[in-house]
Amino acid sequence: MTETRRIALVTGGARGIGASISEALAADGLIVAVADIDSDAARQTASALPRDGHDGFYADVTDEASVVSLFDAVSAKLGRPSVLVTCAGILLFKEDGSRPLVVETDFDHWNRTMAVNAAGCFLCTREYARRAPDRDELGRIVTISSVAAQLGGYRSSASYIASKAAVLGLTKALARELADRGITANSVAPGLIDAPMLRLSLDPSNDAAASATIPLGRLGRPDDVASAVSFLVSPQAGYVTGTTIDVNGGYRMQ
């Protein structure tokens, strides 16, 4: 009997946390569509994934037409995705590399951050929902938020914090609206993860001090986040929806 493999679309999947998520899902047996604004990097990441059948695609998640074209291309080449992971994100700083305060944040900075992190998530999840069947027992949406949205952030700008908080609210809305179609929607909120975005604000020489603020005593790894995503898209997570999994080593405890 021919194996039927589920198809996962991972935006921002070419590097960092997104690449680790793509690798984990491929190792789990899914066919992965790696989408990124850097199409060459997307194809390179896809070609290195375990097993076969994966491919890389160009996508600008801030552009509605680009998102529609992405879903068209993935569906035509690989098949309709039953799994969507929205990992595309951006964190902007001032020219000197410091975090802008609210009073220093210009409107272009705010809009650019919101366009990628919040509107990009909306456009991708909306397109997924529009194309999903009336009933999909293995339909999964996983959004990537941040511990910054829950704590108000330390290294992150107000625009980043607000955009990732919007992702949490959108995810809950999706969970309610799609529940009767058998589709779950959950978020993962990473803490201090040793990935390119963290390195924008944390020099490796400061790793020890940063790790000391984390109960588990170390920075997170991209595969720590990928493991949470792997669970949420699995059949075993069929009764989990509308929630956020914190992957932060105990950095934020309630």
Short mmCIF file of C-alpha atoms in Angstrom, two decimals:
data_model
loop_
_atom_site.label_atom_id
_atom_site.label_comp_id
_atom_site.label_asym_id
_atom_site.label_seq_id
_atom_site.Cartn_x
_atom_site.Cartn_y
_atom_site.Cartn_z
CA MET A 1 0.00 0.00 0.00
CA THR A 2 1.33 3.45 -0.92
CA GLU A 3 2.08 5.66 2.08
CA THR A 4 0.01 8.82 2.29
CA ARG A 5 2.18 11.59 3.65
CA ARG A 6 0.73 14.79 5.05
CA ILE A 7 1.91 18.07 3.59
CA ALA A 8 3.19 20.91 5.77
CA LEU A 9 3.77 24.51 4.72
CA VAL A 10 6.32 26.38 6.85
CA THR A 11 6.69 30.11 6.24
CA GLY A 12 10.03 31.63 7.17
CA GLY A 13 11.29 28.08 6.90
CA ALA A 14 14.71 28.62 5.36
CA ARG A 15 16.75 29.58 8.42
CA GLY A 16 16.91 29.46 12.20
CA ILE A 17 13.86 28.21 14.02
CA GLY A 18 11.92 27.82 10.77
CA ALA A 19 14.57 25.52 9.31
CA SER A 20 14.58 23.39 12.46
CA ILE A 21 10.80 23.10 12.29
CA SER A 22 11.01 22.07 8.65
CA GLU A 23 13.60 19.43 9.52
CA ALA A 24 11.56 18.05 12.42
CA LEU A 25 8.38 17.75 10.36
CA ALA A 26 10.29 16.09 7.51
CA ALA A 27 11.79 13.61 9.99
CA ASP A 28 8.26 12.88 11.19
CA GLY A 29 7.37 11.84 7.66
CA LEU A 30 5.60 14.96 6.39
CA ILE A 31 6.31 16.47 2.99
CA VAL A 32 7.48 20.01 3.69
CA ALA A 33 6.99 23.12 1.59
CA VAL A 34 9.67 25.53 2.80
CA ALA A 35 8.52 29.07 2.07
CA ASP A 36 10.74 32.11 2.47
CA ILE A 37 11.34 35.55 0.99
CA ASP A 38 14.79 34.16 0.09
CA SER A 39 13.74 31.55 -2.45
CA ASP A 40 17.27 30.22 -3.00
CA ALA A 41 17.67 29.57 0.74
CA ALA A 42 14.22 27.94 0.81
CA ARG A 43 15.16 25.52 -1.94
CA GLN A 44 18.52 24.79 -0.31
CA THR A 45 16.89 24.02 3.03
CA ALA A 46 14.25 21.84 1.37
CA SER A 47 16.88 19.85 -0.51
CA ALA A 48 18.70 19.03 2.74
CA LEU A 49 15.63 17.72 4.60
CA PRO A 50 15.36 14.04 5.48
CA ARG A 51 13.36 11.82 3.14
CA ASP A 52 12.24 13.11 -0.24
CA GLY A 53 9.45 15.10 -1.87
CA HIS A 54 10.14 18.48 -0.27
CA ASP A 55 10.51 21.76 -2.13
CA GLY A 56 11.25 25.43 -1.55
CA PHE A 57 8.99 28.32 -2.53
CA TYR A 58 9.18 32.10 -2.64
CA ALA A 59 6.76 34.01 -0.45
CA ASP A 60 6.42 37.57 0.77
CA VAL A 61 3.95 37.13 3.61
CA THR A 62 3.19 40.88 3.66
CA ASP A 63 1.77 40.71 0.13
CA GLU A 64 -1.71 39.23 -0.29
CA ALA A 65 -1.15 38.20 -3.91
CA SER A 66 2.15 36.53 -3.00
CA VAL A 67 0.47 34.49 -0.27
CA VAL A 68 -2.27 33.35 -2.65
CA SER A 69 0.36 32.43 -5.24
CA LEU A 70 2.29 30.49 -2.62
CA PHE A 71 -0.70 28.32 -1.77
CA ASP A 72 -1.44 27.84 -5.47
CA ALA A 73 2.14 26.74 -6.15
CA VAL A 74 2.36 24.39 -3.18
CA SER A 75 -1.00 22.81 -3.95
CA ALA A 76 -0.08 22.32 -7.62
CA LYS A 77 3.35 20.83 -6.94
CA LEU A 78 2.97 18.96 -3.65
CA GLY A 79 -0.74 18.93 -2.83
CA ARG A 80 -2.96 20.84 -0.41
CA PRO A 81 -1.21 21.49 2.91
CA SER A 82 -2.99 20.03 5.92
CA VAL A 83 -0.42 21.66 8.23
CA LEU A 84 0.53 25.34 8.34
CA VAL A 85 3.31 26.76 10.53
CA THR A 86 3.69 30.54 10.39
CA CYS A 87 7.30 31.17 11.33
CA ALA A 88 8.11 34.22 9.19
CA GLY A 89 9.05 37.10 11.46
CA ILE A 90 11.10 40.24 11.81
CA LEU A 91 12.71 42.16 14.68
CA LEU A 92 13.92 45.68 13.91
CA PHE A 93 16.35 47.84 15.87
CA LYS A 94 17.64 51.38 15.63
CA GLU A 95 20.69 52.12 13.49
CA ASP A 96 22.97 51.79 16.52
CA GLY A 97 21.54 48.35 17.29
CA SER A 98 19.55 49.36 20.36
CA ARG A 99 15.87 48.73 21.03
CA PRO A 100 13.66 51.71 20.18
CA LEU A 101 11.38 52.93 22.92
CA VAL A 102 7.75 53.70 22.10
CA VAL A 103 8.50 57.43 21.91
CA GLU A 104 11.33 56.70 19.45
CA THR A 105 9.39 54.35 17.20
CA ASP A 106 8.59 55.81 13.81
CA PHE A 107 5.48 54.77 11.95
CA ASP A 108 7.38 52.99 9.17
CA HIS A 109 9.13 50.81 11.75
CA TRP A 110 5.80 50.00 13.40
CA ASN A 111 4.06 49.22 10.12
CA ARG A 112 6.90 47.05 8.79
CA THR A 113 6.94 44.94 11.96
CA MET A 114 3.17 44.58 11.99
CA ALA A 115 3.10 43.73 8.28
CA VAL A 116 5.45 40.77 8.65
CA ASN A 117 4.61 39.44 12.10
CA ALA A 118 0.88 40.11 12.43
CA ALA A 119 -0.58 40.73 8.97
CA GLY A 120 1.64 38.04 7.45
CA CYS A 121 0.31 35.52 9.94
CA PHE A 122 -3.24 36.64 9.20
CA LEU A 123 -2.87 36.37 5.42
CA CYS A 124 -1.36 32.87 5.59
CA THR A 125 -3.84 31.47 8.10
CA ARG A 126 -6.76 33.01 6.24
CA GLU A 127 -5.64 31.44 2.97
CA TYR A 128 -5.21 28.09 4.69
CA ALA A 129 -8.71 28.32 6.19
CA ARG A 130 -10.24 29.29 2.86
CA ARG A 131 -8.82 26.20 1.17
CA ALA A 132 -9.31 23.67 3.97
CA PRO A 133 -12.06 21.08 3.53
CA ASP A 134 -15.25 21.15 5.57
CA ARG A 135 -13.82 18.49 7.84
CA ASP A 136 -10.10 17.75 8.34
CA GLU A 137 -9.29 15.61 11.38
CA LEU A 138 -5.57 16.25 10.90
CA GLY A 139 -5.80 19.93 9.98
CA ARG A 140 -3.26 21.89 12.01
CA ILE A 141 -2.27 25.54 12.33
CA VAL A 142 0.70 26.46 14.50
CA THR A 143 1.66 30.10 14.87
CA ILE A 144 4.92 31.34 16.35
CA SER A 145 4.56 34.09 18.94
CA SER A 146 7.15 35.06 21.57
CA VAL A 147 7.75 35.27 25.29
CA ALA A 148 8.08 39.00 24.60
CA ALA A 149 4.34 39.20 23.97
CA GLN A 150 3.69 37.76 27.43
CA LEU A 151 6.29 39.68 29.42
CA GLY A 152 6.34 43.00 27.60
CA GLY A 153 9.81 42.15 26.35
CA TYR A 154 13.27 43.21 27.42
CA ARG A 155 15.30 43.21 24.23
CA SER A 156 12.31 43.55 21.91
CA SER A 157 10.67 46.71 20.63
CA ALA A 158 7.09 47.69 21.39
CA SER A 159 6.16 47.00 17.78
CA TYR A 160 7.53 43.46 18.01
CA ILE A 161 5.80 42.85 21.35
CA ALA A 162 2.48 44.12 20.01
CA SER A 163 2.76 42.14 16.78
CA LYS A 164 3.42 38.89 18.61
CA ALA A 165 0.58 39.60 21.04
CA ALA A 166 -1.68 39.99 18.00
CA VAL A 167 -0.60 36.52 16.88
CA LEU A 168 -1.80 35.06 20.19
CA GLY A 169 -5.22 36.65 19.82
CA LEU A 170 -5.55 35.63 16.18
CA THR A 171 -4.68 32.04 17.07
CA LYS A 172 -7.49 31.85 19.61
CA ALA A 173 -9.93 33.28 17.07
CA LEU A 174 -8.85 30.66 14.54
CA ALA A 175 -9.20 27.89 17.11
CA ARG A 176 -12.83 28.84 17.76
CA GLU A 177 -13.78 29.40 14.14
CA LEU A 178 -12.18 26.23 12.79
CA ALA A 179 -13.03 23.81 15.61
CA ASP A 180 -16.18 22.50 13.96
CA ARG A 181 -14.09 21.64 10.90
CA GLY A 182 -11.73 19.48 12.93
CA ILE A 183 -8.82 21.92 12.54
CA THR A 184 -6.76 22.89 15.57
CA ALA A 185 -4.91 26.19 15.99
CA ASN A 186 -2.23 26.68 18.59
CA SER A 187 0.74 28.92 19.21
CA VAL A 188 4.29 28.33 20.39
CA ALA A 189 5.97 31.15 22.32
CA PRO A 190 9.75 30.77 22.31
CA GLY A 191 11.92 32.40 24.93
CA LEU A 192 15.64 33.08 24.49
CA ILE A 193 16.47 30.76 21.59
CA ASP A 194 19.97 30.63 20.12
CA ALA A 195 18.90 31.59 16.61
CA PRO A 196 19.71 34.49 14.27
CA MET A 197 16.99 36.77 15.66
CA LEU A 198 18.34 36.51 19.21
CA ARG A 199 21.83 37.30 17.97
CA LEU A 200 20.60 40.67 16.76
CA SER A 201 20.47 41.75 20.40
CA LEU A 202 22.64 39.28 22.33
CA ASP A 203 26.40 38.96 21.85
CA PRO A 204 27.76 35.44 22.53
CA SER A 205 29.98 36.93 25.24
CA ASN A 206 26.79 37.65 27.21
CA ASP A 207 25.39 34.12 26.96
CA ALA A 208 26.35 33.19 30.51
CA ALA A 209 24.56 36.18 32.01
CA ALA A 210 21.46 35.54 29.88
CA SER A 211 21.45 31.84 30.79
CA ALA A 212 21.59 32.72 34.48
CA THR A 213 18.12 34.31 34.18
CA ILE A 214 16.65 31.03 32.90
CA PRO A 215 15.74 28.35 35.48
CA LEU A 216 17.04 25.53 33.27
CA GLY A 217 20.33 27.39 32.99
CA ARG A 218 20.81 27.55 29.24
CA LEU A 219 19.64 29.27 26.11
CA GLY A 220 17.08 27.38 24.10
CA ARG A 221 17.89 25.67 20.82
CA PRO A 222 15.82 25.88 17.63
CA ASP A 223 15.08 22.17 17.95
CA ASP A 224 13.45 22.83 21.34
CA VAL A 225 10.85 24.92 19.52
CA ALA A 226 10.62 22.41 16.67
CA SER A 227 9.78 19.62 19.12
CA ALA A 228 6.78 21.55 20.41
CA VAL A 229 5.56 22.19 16.88
CA SER A 230 6.07 18.53 16.00
CA PHE A 231 3.75 17.54 18.84
CA LEU A 232 1.08 20.11 17.99
CA VAL A 233 0.78 18.94 14.37
CA SER A 234 0.76 15.26 15.32
CA PRO A 235 -2.36 13.08 15.57
CA GLN A 236 -1.71 12.87 19.32
CA ALA A 237 -2.52 16.60 19.69
CA GLY A 238 -5.99 16.32 18.20
CA TYR A 239 -7.68 17.54 21.40
CA VAL A 240 -5.35 20.52 21.92
CA THR A 241 -6.49 23.82 20.45
CA GLY A 242 -6.52 27.51 21.28
CA THR A 243 -3.53 27.23 23.58
CA THR A 244 0.05 28.48 23.76
CA ILE A 245 3.01 26.27 24.54
CA ASP A 246 5.82 28.17 26.26
CA VAL A 247 9.29 27.02 25.21
CA ASN A 248 11.49 29.13 27.43
CA GLY A 249 13.27 26.98 30.01
CA GLY A 250 11.07 28.37 32.79
CA TYR A 251 11.86 31.99 31.93
CA ARG A 252 8.19 32.88 32.32
CA MET A 253 6.39 31.04 35.10
CA GLN A 254 2.81 31.72 36.13
#
